[in-house]
Every structure is written in structure tokens, then in C-alpha cells.
PDB file of C-alpha atoms in Angstrom:
ATOM      1  CA  MET A  21      10.647  51.828  35.785  1.00  0.00           C
ATOM      2  CA  SER A  22      10.249  55.950  35.582  1.00  0.00           C
ATOM      3  CA  ALA A  23       9.157  57.748  38.565  1.00  0.00           C
ATOM      4  CA  SER A  24       6.431  59.342  36.483  1.00  0.00           C
ATOM      5  CA  LEU A  25       5.040  55.902  35.132  1.00  0.00           C
ATOM      6  CA  ARG A  26       5.363  54.459  38.779  1.00  0.00           C
ATOM      7  CA  SER A  27       3.397  57.438  40.228  1.00  0.00           C
ATOM      8  CA  ARG A  28       0.381  57.057  37.429  1.00  0.00           C
ATOM      9  CA  LEU A  29       0.453  53.295  37.725  1.00  0.00           C
ATOM     10  CA  LEU A  30       0.224  53.676  41.580  1.00  0.00           C
ATOM     11  CA  LEU A  31      -2.382  56.323  41.266  1.00  0.00           C
ATOM     12  CA  ALA A  32      -4.871  53.846  39.660  1.00  0.00           C
ATOM     13  CA  ALA A  33      -3.659  50.779  41.450  1.00  0.00           C
ATOM     14  CA  VAL A  34      -4.751  53.062  44.729  1.00  0.00           C
ATOM     15  CA  SER A  35      -7.819  54.133  43.207  1.00  0.00           C
ATOM     16  CA  LEU A  36      -8.919  50.269  42.868  1.00  0.00           C
ATOM     17  CA  GLY A  37      -7.808  49.824  46.467  1.00  0.00           C
ATOM     18  CA  VAL A  38      -4.666  47.686  45.618  1.00  0.00           C
ATOM     19  CA  CYS A  39      -1.235  47.801  47.158  1.00  0.00           C
ATOM     20  CA  ALA A  40       1.964  47.536  45.204  1.00  0.00           C
ATOM     21  CA  GLN A  41       4.552  45.392  45.344  1.00  0.00           C
ATOM     22  CA  SER A  42       8.564  45.590  45.020  1.00  0.00           C
ATOM     23  CA  LEU A  43       9.222  45.313  41.231  1.00  0.00           C
ATOM     24  CA  PRO A  44      11.630  43.529  39.324  1.00  0.00           C
ATOM     25  CA  THR A  45      14.325  45.376  37.987  1.00  0.00           C
ATOM     26  CA  THR A  46      15.281  43.445  34.548  1.00  0.00           C
ATOM     27  CA  ALA A  47      13.913  40.890  32.403  1.00  0.00           C
ATOM     28  CA  HIS A  48      15.304  39.011  29.712  1.00  0.00           C
ATOM     29  CA  ALA A  49      13.966  38.813  25.862  1.00  0.00           C
ATOM     30  CA  ALA A  50      10.730  36.562  25.730  1.00  0.00           C
ATOM     31  CA  ALA A  51      12.120  33.232  24.397  1.00  0.00           C
ATOM     32  CA  SER A  52      11.101  29.609  24.215  1.00  0.00           C
ATOM     33  CA  GLU A  53      12.661  30.080  28.340  1.00  0.00           C
ATOM     34  CA  ALA A  54       9.126  31.295  29.425  1.00  0.00           C
ATOM     35  CA  CYS A  55       7.466  27.884  28.255  1.00  0.00           C
ATOM     36  CA  THR A  56       9.986  25.696  30.143  1.00  0.00           C
ATOM     37  CA  ASN A  57       8.200  22.438  31.426  1.00  0.00           C
ATOM     38  CA  GLY A  58       4.794  23.929  30.170  1.00  0.00           C
ATOM     39  CA  GLY A  59       1.906  22.073  29.083  1.00  0.00           C
ATOM     40  CA  PHE A  60      -1.744  21.501  29.700  1.00  0.00           C
ATOM     41  CA  THR A  61      -3.886  18.727  31.640  1.00  0.00           C
ATOM     42  CA  LEU A  62      -7.523  19.128  30.878  1.00  0.00           C
ATOM     43  CA  THR A  63     -10.323  17.970  33.087  1.00  0.00           C
ATOM     44  CA  LEU A  64     -13.525  17.279  30.977  1.00  0.00           C
ATOM     45  CA  PRO A  65     -16.861  17.932  32.402  1.00  0.00           C
ATOM     46  CA  ASP A  66     -17.636  14.312  32.891  1.00  0.00           C
ATOM     47  CA  GLY A  67     -14.535  14.290  35.120  1.00  0.00           C
ATOM     48  CA  ARG A  68     -12.062  12.515  32.582  1.00  0.00           C
ATOM     49  CA  VAL A  69      -8.457  13.924  32.405  1.00  0.00           C
ATOM     50  CA  LEU A  70      -6.541  14.630  29.349  1.00  0.00           C
ATOM     51  CA  SER A  71      -2.739  15.383  29.040  1.00  0.00           C
ATOM     52  CA  GLY A  72       0.600  14.254  26.958  1.00  0.00           C
ATOM     53  CA  GLN A  73       0.917  15.073  23.760  1.00  0.00           C
ATOM     54  CA  SER A  74      -2.021  13.628  21.773  1.00  0.00           C
ATOM     55  CA  GLY A  75      -4.954  14.328  19.888  1.00  0.00           C
ATOM     56  CA  TYR A  76      -8.760  13.685  21.099  1.00  0.00           C
ATOM     57  CA  LYS A  77     -12.083  13.777  19.830  1.00  0.00           C
ATOM     58  CA  ILE A  78     -14.964  14.040  22.339  1.00  0.00           C
ATOM     59  CA  SER A  79     -18.313  13.181  21.214  1.00  0.00           C
ATOM     60  CA  ARG A  80     -21.090  15.607  21.619  1.00  0.00           C
ATOM     61  CA  SER A  81     -23.156  13.425  23.446  1.00  0.00           C
ATOM     62  CA  ALA A  82     -20.447  13.681  26.411  1.00  0.00           C
ATOM     63  CA  LEU A  83     -20.728  17.122  26.598  1.00  0.00           C
ATOM     64  CA  GLN A  84     -23.672  18.494  28.590  1.00  0.00           C
ATOM     65  CA  ALA A  85     -24.738  21.956  27.301  1.00  0.00           C
ATOM     66  CA  ASN A  86     -22.329  24.992  28.746  1.00  0.00           C
ATOM     67  CA  SER A  87     -20.471  22.844  30.882  1.00  0.00           C
ATOM     68  CA  LEU A  88     -16.894  23.421  31.721  1.00  0.00           C
ATOM     69  CA  ILE A  89     -13.424  22.156  30.749  1.00  0.00           C
ATOM     70  CA  HIS A  90     -10.794  23.213  33.124  1.00  0.00           C
ATOM     71  CA  VAL A  91      -7.636  23.727  31.617  1.00  0.00           C
ATOM     72  CA  LYS A  92      -4.600  23.686  33.903  1.00  0.00           C
ATOM     73  CA  GLY A  93      -0.827  24.392  32.992  1.00  0.00           C
ATOM     74  CA  ARG A  94       2.271  25.370  34.821  1.00  0.00           C
ATOM     75  CA  TYR A  95       2.162  29.315  33.774  1.00  0.00           C
ATOM     76  CA  ILE A  96      -1.543  29.742  32.493  1.00  0.00           C
ATOM     77  CA  GLU A  97      -5.364  28.118  33.761  1.00  0.00           C
ATOM     78  CA  PHE A  98      -8.636  28.973  32.508  1.00  0.00           C
ATOM     79  CA  ASP A  99     -12.226  27.453  32.377  1.00  0.00           C
ATOM     80  CA  LEU A 100     -13.667  26.529  28.748  1.00  0.00           C
ATOM     81  CA  ASN A 101     -17.639  26.768  28.073  1.00  0.00           C
ATOM     82  CA  VAL A 102     -18.129  23.713  25.893  1.00  0.00           C
ATOM     83  CA  SER A 103     -20.962  25.419  23.810  1.00  0.00           C
ATOM     84  CA  THR A 104     -19.863  28.733  23.236  1.00  0.00           C
ATOM     85  CA  PHE A 105     -16.039  28.787  23.588  1.00  0.00           C
ATOM     86  CA  ALA A 106     -16.325  31.506  26.487  1.00  0.00           C
ATOM     87  CA  VAL A 107     -13.073  31.477  28.718  1.00  0.00           C
ATOM     88  CA  TYR A 108     -13.692  32.426  32.274  1.00  0.00           C
ATOM     89  CA  ASN A 109     -11.104  33.064  34.899  1.00  0.00           C
ATOM     90  CA  TYR A 110      -8.076  33.160  32.758  1.00  0.00           C
ATOM     91  CA  THR A 111      -5.313  32.955  35.097  1.00  0.00           C
ATOM     92  CA  LEU A 112      -1.271  33.313  35.649  1.00  0.00           C
ATOM     93  CA  THR A 113      -0.224  30.894  38.426  1.00  0.00           C
ATOM     94  CA  GLY A 114       2.975  32.558  39.091  1.00  0.00           C
ATOM     95  CA  ALA A 115       5.044  29.250  38.898  1.00  0.00           C
ATOM     96  CA  ALA A 116       8.630  29.849  38.794  1.00  0.00           C
ATOM     97  CA  ASN A 117      10.037  31.085  35.694  1.00  0.00           C
ATOM     98  CA  PRO A 118      13.228  33.430  34.574  1.00  0.00           C
ATOM     99  CA  LEU A 119      10.715  35.265  32.371  1.00  0.00           C
ATOM    100  CA  ASP A 120       7.875  35.604  35.141  1.00  0.00           C
ATOM    101  CA  ILE A 121       5.751  39.092  35.350  1.00  0.00           C
ATOM    102  CA  THR A 122       3.909  38.070  38.442  1.00  0.00           C
ATOM    103  CA  GLY A 123       6.719  38.034  41.040  1.00  0.00           C
ATOM    104  CA  GLY A 124       5.465  34.566  41.954  1.00  0.00           C
ATOM    105  CA  VAL A 125       1.955  35.667  42.651  1.00  0.00           C
ATOM    106  CA  ARG A 126      -1.302  33.903  41.370  1.00  0.00           C
ATOM    107  CA  THR A 127      -3.027  36.407  39.549  1.00  0.00           C
ATOM    108  CA  VAL A 128      -6.422  36.384  37.573  1.00  0.00           C
ATOM    109  CA  LEU A 129      -5.893  38.529  34.417  1.00  0.00           C
ATOM    110  CA  PHE A 130      -9.820  38.172  32.884  1.00  0.00           C
ATOM    111  CA  THR A 131     -12.651  37.139  34.410  1.00  0.00           C
ATOM    112  CA  ARG A 132     -14.137  36.824  31.066  1.00  0.00           C
ATOM    113  CA  LYS A 133     -13.470  36.496  27.209  1.00  0.00           C
ATOM    114  CA  GLU A 134     -16.916  35.780  25.950  1.00  0.00           C
ATOM    115  CA  PRO A 135     -18.182  35.576  22.497  1.00  0.00           C
ATOM    116  CA  ALA A 136     -21.668  36.871  22.191  1.00  0.00           C
ATOM    117  CA  LEU A 137     -23.445  33.631  19.896  1.00  0.00           C
ATOM    118  CA  GLY A 138     -27.042  34.505  20.387  1.00  0.00           C
ATOM    119  CA  THR A 139     -29.142  31.638  19.656  1.00  0.00           C
ATOM    120  CA  GLN A 140     -25.974  29.791  18.307  1.00  0.00           C
ATOM    121  CA  THR A 141     -24.057  27.323  19.688  1.00  0.00           C
ATOM    122  CA  LEU A 142     -21.320  24.559  19.307  1.00  0.00           C
ATOM    123  CA  ASN A 143     -23.445  21.840  20.808  1.00  0.00           C
ATOM    124  CA  SER A 144     -24.041  19.945  17.462  1.00  0.00           C
ATOM    125  CA  GLY A 145     -20.711  19.007  17.008  1.00  0.00           C
ATOM    126  CA  ASP A 146     -18.100  16.973  18.475  1.00  0.00           C
ATOM    127  CA  LEU A 147     -15.132  18.635  20.452  1.00  0.00           C
ATOM    128  CA  GLU A 148     -11.601  18.352  18.707  1.00  0.00           C
ATOM    129  CA  ILE A 149      -8.595  18.602  21.147  1.00  0.00           C
ATOM    130  CA  GLN A 150      -5.257  18.630  20.143  1.00  0.00           C
ATOM    131  CA  LEU A 151      -2.241  18.811  23.258  1.00  0.00           C
ATOM    132  CA  SER A 152       1.144  19.714  22.212  1.00  0.00           C
ATOM    133  CA  ALA A 153       3.256  21.121  24.925  1.00  0.00           C
ATOM    134  CA  PRO A 154       3.480  23.858  25.773  1.00  0.00           C
ATOM    135  CA  ASP A 155       0.621  24.244  23.019  1.00  0.00           C
ATOM    136  CA  LEU A 156      -3.305  23.615  23.282  1.00  0.00           C
ATOM    137  CA  GLN A 157      -5.796  23.560  20.803  1.00  0.00           C
ATOM    138  CA  PHE A 158      -9.459  23.423  20.720  1.00  0.00           C
ATOM    139  CA  ARG A 159     -11.703  23.052  17.741  1.00  0.00           C
ATOM    140  CA  ARG A 160     -15.787  22.806  17.657  1.00  0.00           C
ATOM    141  CA  GLN A 161     -18.277  23.277  14.781  1.00  0.00           C
ATOM    142  CA  GLY A 162     -21.770  24.046  15.596  1.00  0.00           C
ATOM    143  CA  SER A 163     -24.460  23.948  13.039  1.00  0.00           C
ATOM    144  CA  THR A 164     -23.900  27.611  11.496  1.00  0.00           C
ATOM    145  CA  LEU A 165     -20.289  28.530  13.196  1.00  0.00           C
ATOM    146  CA  LYS A 166     -17.032  27.382  14.097  1.00  0.00           C
ATOM    147  CA  MET A 167     -14.827  28.218  16.785  1.00  0.00           C
ATOM    148  CA  LYS A 168     -11.119  27.434  17.426  1.00  0.00           C
ATOM    149  CA  ILE A 169      -9.013  28.344  20.544  1.00  0.00           C
ATOM    150  CA  GLN A 170      -5.113  28.484  20.925  1.00  0.00           C
ATOM    151  CA  ALA A 171      -3.510  28.526  24.002  1.00  0.00           C
ATOM    152  CA  LYS A 172       0.005  28.285  25.009  1.00  0.00           C
ATOM    153  CA  ASP A 173       1.518  27.477  28.649  1.00  0.00           C
ATOM    154  CA  CYS A 174       3.948  30.074  28.630  1.00  0.00           C
ATOM    155  CA  ALA A 175       5.350  32.856  31.312  1.00  0.00           C
ATOM    156  CA  GLN A 176       4.868  35.250  28.785  1.00  0.00           C
ATOM    157  CA  GLY A 177       4.818  35.866  24.885  1.00  0.00           C
ATOM    158  CA  GLY A 178       1.887  35.329  22.498  1.00  0.00           C
ATOM    159  CA  ILE A 179      -0.511  33.033  24.326  1.00  0.00           C
ATOM    160  CA  PHE A 180      -3.641  32.750  23.483  1.00  0.00           C
ATOM    161  CA  GLN A 181      -6.199  33.226  20.484  1.00  0.00           C
ATOM    162  CA  MET A 182      -9.610  32.963  19.819  1.00  0.00           C
ATOM    163  CA  GLU A 183     -10.951  32.433  16.275  1.00  0.00           C
ATOM    164  CA  PRO A 184     -14.896  32.570  15.545  1.00  0.00           C
ATOM    165  CA  GLU A 185     -16.020  31.667  11.801  1.00  0.00           C
ATOM    166  CA  THR A 186     -19.664  31.903  10.628  1.00  0.00           C
ATOM    167  CA  ASP A 187     -20.896  30.282   7.760  1.00  0.00           C
ATOM    168  CA  ASN A 188     -23.051  33.488   6.647  1.00  0.00           C
ATOM    169  CA  ASP A 189     -19.748  35.976   7.545  1.00  0.00           C
ATOM    170  CA  ALA A 190     -21.496  37.804  10.173  1.00  0.00           C
ATOM    171  CA  ASP A 191     -19.304  39.377  12.902  1.00  0.00           C
ATOM    172  CA  VAL A 192     -18.725  38.135  16.136  1.00  0.00           C
ATOM    173  CA  VAL A 193     -19.109  40.575  19.301  1.00  0.00           C
ATOM    174  CA  VAL A 194     -16.213  39.427  21.990  1.00  0.00           C
ATOM    175  CA  THR A 195     -16.070  41.043  25.472  1.00  0.00           C
ATOM    176  CA  HIS A 196     -12.985  41.032  27.460  1.00  0.00           C
ATOM    177  CA  THR A 197     -13.463  41.861  30.986  1.00  0.00           C
ATOM    178  CA  LEU A 198     -10.336  42.218  33.767  1.00  0.00           C
ATOM    179  CA  ALA A 199     -10.349  40.968  36.730  1.00  0.00           C
ATOM    180  CA  SER A 200     -10.648  43.975  39.007  1.00  0.00           C
ATOM    181  CA  PRO A 201      -9.288  45.185  41.710  1.00  0.00           C
ATOM    182  CA  GLY A 202      -6.334  44.985  40.547  1.00  0.00           C
ATOM    183  CA  ILE A 203      -5.564  44.543  36.639  1.00  0.00           C
ATOM    184  CA  PHE A 204      -6.689  47.712  34.553  1.00  0.00           C
ATOM    185  CA  TYR A 205      -6.489  49.065  30.863  1.00  0.00           C
ATOM    186  CA  PHE A 206      -4.168  52.118  30.366  1.00  0.00           C
ATOM    187  CA  THR A 207      -2.645  53.962  27.646  1.00  0.00           C
ATOM    188  CA  ASN A 208       1.113  53.445  28.041  1.00  0.00           C
ATOM    189  CA  PRO A 209       3.091  56.474  27.937  1.00  0.00           C
ATOM    190  CA  TYR A 210       5.905  54.964  26.116  1.00  0.00           C
ATOM    191  CA  THR A 211       4.148  53.194  23.521  1.00  0.00           C
ATOM    192  CA  GLY A 212       1.212  55.268  22.950  1.00  0.00           C
ATOM    193  CA  LYS A 213      -1.442  51.819  23.015  1.00  0.00           C
ATOM    194  CA  VAL A 214      -3.398  50.606  25.461  1.00  0.00           C
ATOM    195  CA  ASN A 215      -2.214  47.705  27.345  1.00  0.00           C
ATOM    196  CA  PHE A 216      -3.907  45.884  30.375  1.00  0.00           C
ATOM    197  CA  GLY A 217      -1.757  45.354  33.791  1.00  0.00           C
ATOM    198  CA  ASN A 218      -1.227  46.368  37.121  1.00  0.00           C
ATOM    199  CA  ALA A 219       0.945  48.670  39.145  1.00  0.00           C
ATOM    200  CA  ASN A 220       4.195  46.173  39.698  1.00  0.00           C
ATOM    201  CA  PHE A 221       5.485  43.994  36.550  1.00  0.00           C
ATOM    202  CA  ILE A 222       2.383  42.582  34.747  1.00  0.00           C
ATOM    203  CA  ARG A 223       2.065  44.263  31.065  1.00  0.00           C
ATOM    204  CA  GLY A 224      -0.431  42.682  28.356  1.00  0.00           C
ATOM    205  CA  LYS A 225      -2.518  43.970  25.369  1.00  0.00           C
ATOM    206  CA  ASP A 226      -5.478  42.596  23.542  1.00  0.00           C
ATOM    207  CA  SER A 227      -4.275  41.502  19.747  1.00  0.00           C
ATOM    208  CA  PRO A 228      -6.844  41.646  17.238  1.00  0.00           C
ATOM    209  CA  GLN A 229      -6.710  40.820  13.759  1.00  0.00           C
ATOM    210  CA  MET A 230      -9.699  41.655  11.731  1.00  0.00           C
ATOM    211  CA  ALA A 231     -11.458  43.011  14.253  1.00  0.00           C
ATOM    212  CA  ALA A 232     -12.429  46.439  15.961  1.00  0.00           C
ATOM    213  CA  LYS A 233     -13.013  48.084  19.217  1.00  0.00           C
ATOM    214  CA  LEU A 234     -16.372  48.863  20.199  1.00  0.00           C
ATOM    215  CA  PHE A 235     -16.049  49.870  23.914  1.00  0.00           C
ATOM    216  CA  GLN A 236     -13.269  50.428  26.040  1.00  0.00           C
ATOM    217  CA  SER A 237     -13.249  51.228  29.916  1.00  0.00           C
ATOM    218  CA  GLU A 238     -11.021  50.722  32.541  1.00  0.00           C
ATOM    219  CA  THR A 239     -11.764  47.319  33.248  1.00  0.00           C
ATOM    220  CA  GLU A 240     -13.417  45.932  29.834  1.00  0.00           C
ATOM    221  CA  THR A 241     -13.113  45.876  26.003  1.00  0.00           C
ATOM    222  CA  VAL A 242     -15.735  44.951  23.653  1.00  0.00           C
ATOM    223  CA  TRP A 243     -14.557  44.059  19.908  1.00  0.00           C
ATOM    224  CA  THR A 244     -16.494  43.089  17.014  1.00  0.00           C
ATOM    225  CA  VAL A 245     -14.447  40.362  14.993  1.00  0.00           C
ATOM    226  CA  LYS A 246     -15.001  39.458  11.372  1.00  0.00           C
ATOM    227  CA  SER A 247     -15.582  35.940  10.661  1.00  0.00           C
ATOM    228  CA  GLY A 248     -12.181  34.071  10.246  1.00  0.00           C
ATOM    229  CA  GLY A 249     -10.348  36.963  12.423  1.00  0.00           C
ATOM    230  CA  ARG A 250      -9.131  36.573  15.935  1.00  0.00           C
ATOM    231  CA  MET A 251      -8.877  38.152  19.233  1.00  0.00           C
ATOM    232  CA  GLY A 252      -5.433  37.167  20.867  1.00  0.00           C
ATOM    233  CA  GLY A 253      -3.472  37.624  23.809  1.00  0.00           C
ATOM    234  CA  VAL A 254      -0.189  38.878  24.553  1.00  0.00           C
ATOM    235  CA  LEU A 255       1.803  39.011  27.870  1.00  0.00           C
ATOM    236  CA  GLY A 256       5.355  40.892  28.798  1.00  0.00           C
ATOM    237  CA  GLU A 257       7.703  42.610  26.714  1.00  0.00           C
ATOM    238  CA  ASP A 258       5.898  41.044  23.349  1.00  0.00           C
ATOM    239  CA  ALA A 259       3.081  43.901  24.691  1.00  0.00           C
ATOM    240  CA  VAL A 260       5.034  46.453  24.733  1.00  0.00           C
ATOM    241  CA  GLU A 261       7.404  46.218  21.660  1.00  0.00           C
ATOM    242  CA  ASP A 262       7.327  48.514  18.687  1.00  0.00           C
ATOM    243  CA  SER A 263       6.011  45.931  16.582  1.00  0.00           C
ATOM    244  CA  PRO A 264       3.183  46.458  13.475  1.00  0.00           C
ATOM    245  CA  ALA A 265      -0.058  45.764  14.082  1.00  0.00           C
ATOM    246  CA  ALA A 266      -1.436  42.509  13.070  1.00  0.00           C
ATOM    247  CA  SER A 267      -1.900  41.770   8.899  1.00  0.00           C
ATOM    248  CA  ALA A 268      -5.479  41.392   7.590  1.00  0.00           C
ATOM    249  CA  CYS A 269      -5.753  37.376   8.090  1.00  0.00           C
ATOM    250  CA  VAL A 270      -8.988  35.719   7.891  1.00  0.00           C
ATOM    251  CA  GLN A 271      -7.833  32.211   7.620  1.00  0.00           C
ATOM    252  CA  ASP A 272      -5.268  30.152   9.631  1.00  0.00           C
ATOM    253  CA  CYS A 273      -4.089  33.632  11.332  1.00  0.00           C
ATOM    254  CA  GLN A 274      -1.215  33.092  13.757  1.00  0.00           C
ATOM    255  CA  ALA A 275      -1.142  34.436  17.107  1.00  0.00           C
ATOM    256  CA  GLN A 276       1.676  36.666  16.398  1.00  0.00           C
ATOM    257  CA  ASN A 277       3.075  37.965  12.785  1.00  0.00           C
ATOM    258  CA  GLN A 278       6.216  36.560  12.285  1.00  0.00           C
ATOM    259  CA  ILE A 279       9.076  39.388  12.697  1.00  0.00           C
ATOM    260  CA  ARG A 280      12.712  38.827  11.331  1.00  0.00           C
ATOM    261  CA  GLY A 281      15.436  40.173  13.574  1.00  0.00           C
ATOM    262  CA  SER A 282      14.647  42.140  17.158  1.00  0.00           C
ATOM    263  CA  VAL A 283      12.290  45.233  17.783  1.00  0.00           C
ATOM    264  CA  PRO A 284      12.858  47.251  20.531  1.00  0.00           C
ATOM    265  CA  VAL A 285      10.676  47.088  23.883  1.00  0.00           C
ATOM    266  CA  LEU A 286       9.691  50.786  24.462  1.00  0.00           C
ATOM    267  CA  ASP A 287       8.385  50.465  28.316  1.00  0.00           C
ATOM    268  CA  PRO A 288      11.246  50.464  30.666  1.00  0.00           C
ATOM    269  CA  ILE A 289       9.676  48.254  33.005  1.00  0.00           C
ATOM    270  CA  TYR A 290      11.662  45.558  30.906  1.00  0.00           C
ATOM    271  CA  GLU A 291      14.812  47.174  31.417  1.00  0.00           C
ATOM    272  CA  GLY A 292      17.837  45.381  29.643  1.00  0.00           C
ATOM    273  CA  SER A 293      15.246  43.958  27.104  1.00  0.00           C
ATOM    274  CA  ASP A 294      16.167  44.219  23.653  1.00  0.00           C
ATOM    275  CA  GLY A 295      13.396  42.792  21.763  1.00  0.00           C
ATOM    276  CA  GLY A 296      13.394  39.157  20.252  1.00  0.00           C
ATOM    277  CA  ASP A 297      11.809  37.179  17.436  1.00  0.00           C
ATOM    278  CA  ASP A 298       8.148  35.995  17.639  1.00  0.00           C
ATOM    279  CA  ASP A 299       7.144  32.944  16.830  1.00  0.00           C
TER     280      ASP A 299
END
């Protein structure tokens, strides 16, 4: 990391009352190695535990309104509101991995990723779950909208995606709130784009598709997402590489557009990286 970037990030961290830690000096290109032994275990609101490589359908009668499912992986944890698909306390566990970006420190990244659904909810539908390590998918359909969440239990890469779909094609507003002090949004001087991260080794970015930013602060972004669009999340090298913006997709969108060949990683915090294929 250059002295100038270190100074900028340390200054931001100090303003939030955060002490810097030692930084790793190199990282490898993001790959399947980031997902080694990844896979989720779910604790349902009624206490049932789901895991393995299976599909499940949870009856609406078993899902109390606004109750939470606890999602626990080797690298990622969060809670899911069954009525709105809001995500709370999205956390990196700090589990050991050659591509770890936490320095082994458990780190909450987001306190919420929350869609504003108004009077609309998903309570009238059953909940569909697909577990296929390291992947997870939630789907639920209410009377006027559908929501889908895809997640990966990996140390870095394209690891999250939220997709709303409304019957009347209305936009959905989604708010992302970072965990502070410690995690903040900043304009990366090497990419010219907005990243979130800390004064150490964490770099990430919001990954919109058919979505527009309404508001930006140091700890919060607000987005309007078109029906069938998405709000994704990317961590590590993929968050600071010189890749194109997402295409205009409103059906079966992927967390990252596939790129053939490598792309340069612009932020020298990941020195020694030469990019890699996106899956």
C-alpha cells in the first residue's frame, strides 16, 4: 500500500476512533480457494436447523411475521427477515483462508441491507431454500412481489445478491448501512470508484444492476432498484479490479458478469495480484 493511501485511510479510521492493524503484504487472485470448506447452516425461527446439499420449502404457517433466520457459514454470517428479506449484521467471521481479508478478525460489515417494501410483505408465500455449498438461495413470493437472495460462503469475491421483482414493475428502495466505527465508504484514488472498507485490508463494493444511487454518506448508501434488477456485494480483489459495469439485466442476473481472461487489480493493497476470471 502506498504511503498516501495509507495516510488517507488511517485518517478516516482515526476520525472514527479505530486503531490500525498490520496489513498483509500480498494476496492471491480471487479463486475457488476463497470458498474452501464453505457452506451455510440455517437456524429457522422455530429452532429447526438446515444444512447440507438440499432444497427445502418452509410453509408460511411456520414463519412468524418478521422473524429471523440465522445464516451461519465458515466465512459469512447474517440474519434474514422472512417477511421483507432485509439482511442484518452481515459479518465476516475471520476464519482462516489464504485469501482472507480480515486478518483473522471477526468483522461486521453491514448492520443492514434493507428493502423498503411499505405495506407489501412476503408473508403470503412459502419460503424456498436451496443449499449447495458454498452457495445459498432464498426465494419467497408475496401477493404483489417476489424477492430472491443469493449468497456465497467465501472469504472474498462476488458473495451476495438481492433481487426484488414487483408485479407492477415499481422500483424498490434498498438501504445499505455499514457497521461503524470501523467500516466506511471512500473514493478509491486508484480506481476512482466508491469502495467500502477499513484502514487495514478489507475492500468491498456495492454492485448495482439496473439500480441507481439516491444517497451516499460515509456509512450509508440508498439505492432505487428496478423490478428484476439487483443489489450485489463484492469483496477483495474483485472490488478493486478494472472491470466494466454490470450489464442491464432484469432476469436471472448473476452476481458478477463473466469475464474471459484476467483484468488488472488497480489498488496496490493487493500487491502481487494479477486479476482472475469471474465466475
